[in-house]
Coordinates of C-alpha atoms in Angstrom, one line a residue:
X15 CA 0.1 0.0 -0.3
X16 CA 1.4 3.2 -1.1
X17 CA 1.0 6.4 1.0
X18 CA 1.3 9.4 -0.1
X19 CA 2.8 12.7 1.8
X20 CA 5.1 15.2 1.3
X21 CA 8.5 15.0 0.8
X22 CA 9.1 17.0 3.8
X23 CA 7.7 14.4 5.9
X24 CA 10.3 11.6 4.9
X25 CA 13.6 11.7 6.5
X26 CA 16.6 12.0 4.9
X27 CA 20.1 11.9 5.4
X28 CA 22.0 15.7 5.4
X29 CA 24.0 15.3 2.6
X30 CA 20.3 14.1 0.3
X31 CA 18.4 17.4 1.0
X32 CA 18.2 19.3 -1.8
X33 CA 19.1 23.0 -1.1
X34 CA 16.5 24.9 -3.0
X35 CA 13.3 26.4 -0.3
X36 CA 10.2 24.3 -0.4
X37 CA 7.0 24.7 1.5
X38 CA 8.4 22.6 4.2
X39 CA 11.1 25.3 4.7
X40 CA 8.7 27.9 6.1
X41 CA 7.0 25.4 8.3
X42 CA 10.3 24.5 9.9
X43 CA 11.1 28.8 10.0
X44 CA 7.4 29.0 11.9
X45 CA 8.4 25.8 14.4
X46 CA 11.8 27.5 15.0
X47 CA 10.3 31.2 15.3
X48 CA 7.9 29.9 17.4
X49 CA 10.2 27.8 19.8
X50 CA 12.7 30.5 19.9
X51 CA 9.5 32.5 21.3
X52 CA 9.1 29.9 23.6
X53 CA 12.7 29.9 24.9
X54 CA 12.6 33.2 25.4
X55 CA 9.0 32.9 27.8
X56 CA 11.0 30.5 29.9
X57 CA 14.0 32.1 30.0
X58 CA 12.3 35.2 31.2
X59 CA 10.4 33.5 33.9
X60 CA 13.2 32.0 35.0
X61 CA 14.8 35.0 35.6
X62 CA 11.8 36.5 37.3
X63 CA 11.9 33.5 39.5
X64 CA 15.2 33.7 40.1
X65 CA 15.0 37.6 41.2
X66 CA 12.1 36.5 43.3
X67 CA 14.3 33.9 44.9
X68 CA 17.2 36.8 45.4
X69 CA 14.9 39.1 46.6
X70 CA 13.4 36.5 49.4
X71 CA 17.3 35.6 50.5
X72 CA 18.0 39.4 50.6
X73 CA 14.6 40.0 53.2
X74 CA 15.7 36.5 55.4
X75 CA 19.2 38.4 55.7
X76 CA 17.7 41.4 56.4
X77 CA 15.3 40.3 59.2
X78 CA 18.0 37.6 60.8
X79 CA 20.2 40.9 60.4
X80 CA 17.7 43.0 62.4
X81 CA 17.4 39.3 65.2
X82 CA 20.9 39.9 65.6
X83 CA 20.8 43.5 66.3
X84 CA 18.1 43.2 68.8
X85 CA 19.9 40.1 70.5
X86 CA 22.7 42.6 70.7
X87 CA 20.7 45.3 72.7
X88 CA 19.3 42.9 75.1
X89 CA 23.1 41.6 76.1
X90 CA 24.1 45.8 75.8
X91 CA 22.5 46.6 79.4
X92 CA 24.3 49.7 80.1
X93 CA 23.7 51.4 76.7
X94 CA 20.0 50.8 76.9
X95 CA 17.9 54.1 77.1
X96 CA 16.0 54.4 80.7
X97 CA 12.8 56.3 81.4
X98 CA 13.2 58.9 83.8
X99 CA 10.6 58.5 86.7
X100 CA 8.6 61.3 87.2
X101 CA 9.4 60.9 91.1
X102 CA 12.6 61.7 89.9
X103 CA 11.7 65.3 88.8
X104 CA 11.3 66.5 92.2
X105 CA 14.1 64.8 94.2
X106 CA 16.1 67.5 96.3
X107 CA 19.2 68.7 94.2
X108 CA 22.4 68.9 95.9
X109 CA 24.9 71.4 94.7
X110 CA 28.8 70.3 94.6
X111 CA 31.6 72.1 93.5
X112 CA 34.7 70.9 92.5
X113 CA 37.7 72.6 90.6
X114 CA 38.9 72.3 86.9
X115 CA 41.6 69.4 86.4
X116 CA 40.9 68.1 90.5
X117 CA 38.4 65.3 91.5
X118 CA 34.6 65.9 92.6
X119 CA 32.7 63.6 94.1
X120 CA 28.7 62.5 94.4
X121 CA 27.6 60.3 97.0
X122 CA 24.7 57.9 95.7
X123 CA 24.3 55.8 98.7
X124 CA 23.3 52.0 97.8
X125 CA 21.3 50.9 101.3
X126 CA 17.5 50.2 101.2
X127 CA 15.7 50.8 104.6
X128 CA 14.9 46.7 104.7
X129 CA 18.4 45.4 102.9
X130 CA 16.8 44.3 99.7
X131 CA 19.4 43.4 97.3
X132 CA 20.5 45.8 94.5
X133 CA 19.9 45.1 91.0
X134 CA 21.6 48.0 89.2
X135 CA 22.7 51.4 89.9
X136 CA 22.6 54.4 86.9
X137 CA 23.9 57.4 86.7
X138 CA 22.3 59.7 83.9
X139 CA 23.3 63.6 82.8
X140 CA 20.5 66.1 82.4
X141 CA 17.7 64.5 80.8
X142 CA 19.4 62.0 79.1
X143 CA 18.0 58.9 78.8
X144 CA 20.9 56.8 78.3
X145 CA 23.4 56.4 81.5
X146 CA 27.0 57.3 81.8
X147 CA 27.9 55.1 84.3
X148 CA 26.2 51.9 85.1
X149 CA 26.5 48.9 88.1
X150 CA 25.1 45.8 87.1
X151 CA 24.8 43.4 89.9
X152 CA 22.1 41.3 88.3
X153 CA 22.8 38.0 89.7
X154 CA 25.7 38.7 90.9
X155 CA 27.3 40.0 94.1
X156 CA 27.9 43.5 94.7
X157 CA 31.8 43.0 95.0
X158 CA 31.5 40.9 91.4
X159 CA 29.3 43.6 90.0
X160 CA 30.1 44.8 86.3
X161 CA 31.2 48.6 86.2
X162 CA 30.2 50.5 83.1
X163 CA 31.5 53.8 82.1
X164 CA 30.5 55.7 78.9
X165 CA 34.0 56.2 76.7
X166 CA 32.3 59.1 75.2
X167 CA 31.8 60.8 78.1
X168 CA 34.0 60.2 81.1
X169 CA 35.5 56.4 80.7
X170 CA 38.3 55.5 82.6
X171 CA 38.2 59.1 84.2
X172 CA 34.4 58.1 86.3
X173 CA 34.8 55.2 88.8
X174 CA 31.7 54.0 91.5
X175 CA 33.1 53.8 94.8
X176 CA 31.1 51.2 96.6
X177 CA 33.7 50.3 99.2
X178 CA 32.7 53.4 100.7
X179 CA 29.8 54.1 102.7
X180 CA 27.9 55.7 101.2
X181 CA 28.7 54.7 98.1
X182 CA 29.6 57.7 95.5
X183 CA 30.7 58.5 91.9
X184 CA 34.6 59.8 91.7
X185 CA 35.0 61.9 88.5
X186 CA 38.6 62.8 88.0
X187 CA 40.7 65.4 85.7
X188 CA 37.1 67.3 86.3
X189 CA 37.0 70.0 82.9
X190 CA 34.7 73.3 82.2
X191 CA 32.6 70.9 80.0
X192 CA 31.1 68.5 82.8
X193 CA 29.5 71.2 84.6
X194 CA 25.6 70.2 84.9
X195 CA 22.9 67.7 86.5
X196 CA 23.6 64.6 87.0
X197 CA 21.1 61.9 88.2
X198 CA 22.3 58.6 90.4
X199 CA 19.1 55.9 90.5
X200 CA 19.2 52.9 92.2
X201 CA 17.2 50.0 91.5
X202 CA 15.9 47.3 94.3
X203 CA 14.7 43.9 93.4
X204 CA 11.4 44.9 95.8
X205 CA 12.2 47.9 97.2
X206 CA 11.1 51.0 95.6
X207 CA 13.7 52.6 93.2
X208 CA 15.6 55.8 94.9
X209 CA 17.2 58.7 93.0
X210 CA 19.9 61.7 94.0
X211 CA 20.3 64.3 91.9
X212 CA 23.8 66.9 91.7
X213 CA 24.0 70.4 90.3
X214 CA 27.7 70.2 89.4
X215 CA 30.1 73.5 89.2
X216 CA 33.4 73.5 88.1
X217 CA 34.9 76.4 89.1
X218 CA 38.2 77.9 86.7
X219 CA 40.5 79.3 89.2
X220 CA 42.3 82.3 88.3
X221 CA 45.6 83.5 87.1
X222 CA 48.2 84.3 89.5
X223 CA 47.9 88.1 90.4
X224 CA 50.6 90.6 88.4
X225 CA 51.6 93.8 90.1
X226 CA 52.2 97.1 88.2
X227 CA 53.6 99.9 89.2
X228 CA 52.5 103.6 88.5
X229 CA 54.1 103.5 85.0
X230 CA 52.5 100.2 84.2
X231 CA 55.8 98.2 84.7
X232 CA 55.6 94.5 85.7
X233 CA 57.4 94.1 89.3
X234 CA 59.2 91.6 88.7
X235 CA 60.8 91.3 92.0
X236 CA 59.3 91.4 95.4
X237 CA 60.8 94.6 97.0
X238 CA 59.0 97.7 96.5
X239 CA 61.1 101.0 96.9
X240 CA 63.3 102.2 98.1
X241 CA 60.7 104.5 98.9
X242 CA 61.1 108.3 100.5
X243 CA 59.6 109.7 103.6
X244 CA 56.3 110.8 101.9
X245 CA 55.9 109.5 99.4
X246 CA 52.9 108.0 97.1
X247 CA 52.6 103.8 96.7
X248 CA 50.5 103.5 93.3
X249 CA 50.5 99.5 92.8
X250 CA 47.7 97.9 90.2
X251 CA 47.1 94.4 91.0
X252 CA 45.9 92.4 87.6
X253 CA 44.4 88.7 87.2
X254 CA 43.2 87.4 84.7
X255 CA 40.2 84.6 83.9
X256 CA 38.8 82.9 86.7
X257 CA 34.6 81.6 86.9
X258 CA 33.2 82.7 89.0
X259 CA 34.4 86.5 88.8
X260 CA 37.4 86.4 91.3
X261 CA 37.3 88.7 94.4
X262 CA 40.6 90.8 93.7
X263 CA 42.0 92.3 96.9
X264 CA 44.8 94.4 98.8
X265 CA 46.3 93.8 102.2
X266 CA 48.6 95.8 103.8
X267 CA 50.2 93.4 106.9
X268 CA 47.4 90.7 106.5
X269 CA 44.8 94.0 106.9
X270 CA 42.4 94.4 104.3
X271 CA 42.8 97.7 102.7
X272 CA 41.0 97.9 99.5
X273 CA 38.4 95.5 97.9
X274 CA 37.4 97.8 95.0
X275 CA 37.9 96.8 91.7
X276 CA 38.4 99.8 89.1
X277 CA 38.6 97.8 85.7
X278 CA 36.9 94.7 84.7
X279 CA 37.1 94.1 80.6
X280 CA 36.7 90.6 79.1
X281 CA 38.4 88.3 81.5
X282 CA 40.6 91.0 83.0
X283 CA 39.9 91.9 86.2
X284 CA 42.4 94.9 88.3
X285 CA 42.4 96.6 91.1
X286 CA 44.3 99.5 92.2
X287 CA 45.8 100.6 95.4
X288 CA 47.2 104.4 96.4
X289 CA 48.6 104.4 99.4
X290 CA 49.7 107.6 100.5
X291 CA 52.3 109.7 102.4
X292 CA 53.9 106.6 103.4
X293 CA 55.9 106.8 106.7
X294 CA 58.7 105.4 108.3
X295 CA 57.2 103.0 110.5
X296 CA 55.8 101.5 107.2
X297 CA 59.1 100.2 106.2
X298 CA 58.9 96.3 106.4
X299 CA 55.3 96.3 105.6
X300 CA 54.1 94.0 103.5
X301 CA 51.8 94.1 100.6
X302 CA 49.8 91.5 99.5
X303 CA 47.1 91.1 95.9
X304 CA 44.7 88.2 96.9
X305 CA 42.7 86.7 94.4
X306 CA 40.4 84.0 94.9
X307 CA 36.9 82.4 93.3
X308 CA 36.4 79.7 96.0
X309 CA 37.1 78.1 99.4
X310 CA 38.0 74.7 97.4
X311 CA 41.6 76.1 97.4
X312 CA 44.1 78.5 98.9
X313 CA 43.8 82.0 97.3
X314 CA 46.3 83.2 95.0
X315 CA 48.5 86.0 96.3
X316 CA 51.4 88.1 95.6
X317 CA 53.2 89.7 98.2
X318 CA 55.8 92.5 98.5
X319 CA 57.9 94.3 100.8
X320 CA 58.2 97.8 101.3
X321 CA 61.9 99.3 101.0
X322 CA 62.4 102.7 102.7
X323 CA 65.7 105.1 102.4
X324 CA 67.7 105.8 105.6
X325 CA 67.4 109.3 106.8
X326 CA 71.3 110.4 107.3

């Protein structure tokens, strides 16, 4: 039985396929184009699926990273933000003064009325919610408690001394920018939280007094004169800087003779002393210029002894 079918349906060896185009070539072209379109569609779907898979992978990584950060925050107890108790607004403020480059002490006792165990001690500055110093006693004895000091605030300059009674925060090498309000909060396991508040004032001492003669020249020796009997003495004591503004005083033989400031320009303060008609009994009198702005340190002084000519 003979079946008539197009020649293109008959499989032929490549060497016997005619080169001339035929109707089956058109069919092959249509088939090829259709196959190419299907291939491109499949490739696009694969790319979309790959992009979606990559996006999901990125979301998984981001979510995992967020969980990791939250875990770190849960471990980093000292740097957590702590809301301020409204009762802290009514805590009495204790004034504390400290001299620049010296030490300040802020007392914060650790004893509860019923000897309750301490959980945390937190120190804050002004209204900040993040502590600058913490003592973590959770799950530990007080001697094994973990100390932490914010490196951007005091770092190693701060130390909470718990061996003392009462305990206190020791601030070393105080700087003028350390001035401000500080709060101590003691959290117990069962008892009510205790709070303490301090107003720290940093005292900046004045310079060493410099004494000028009537012509504005600095007196470098410790001797005034020699002077003749009846001469007038005009001395100007100059002090630079100081916060708060220092008192500049003149004493003769430890007796206050002048406390009036004649000039106050910027951070320069001057007190001018006029002592008229010196007499023989003033010989070897001690003239002292004194500058002071705190009782925490000795006043800064410059002293001079009056010399006079002998009468023939």
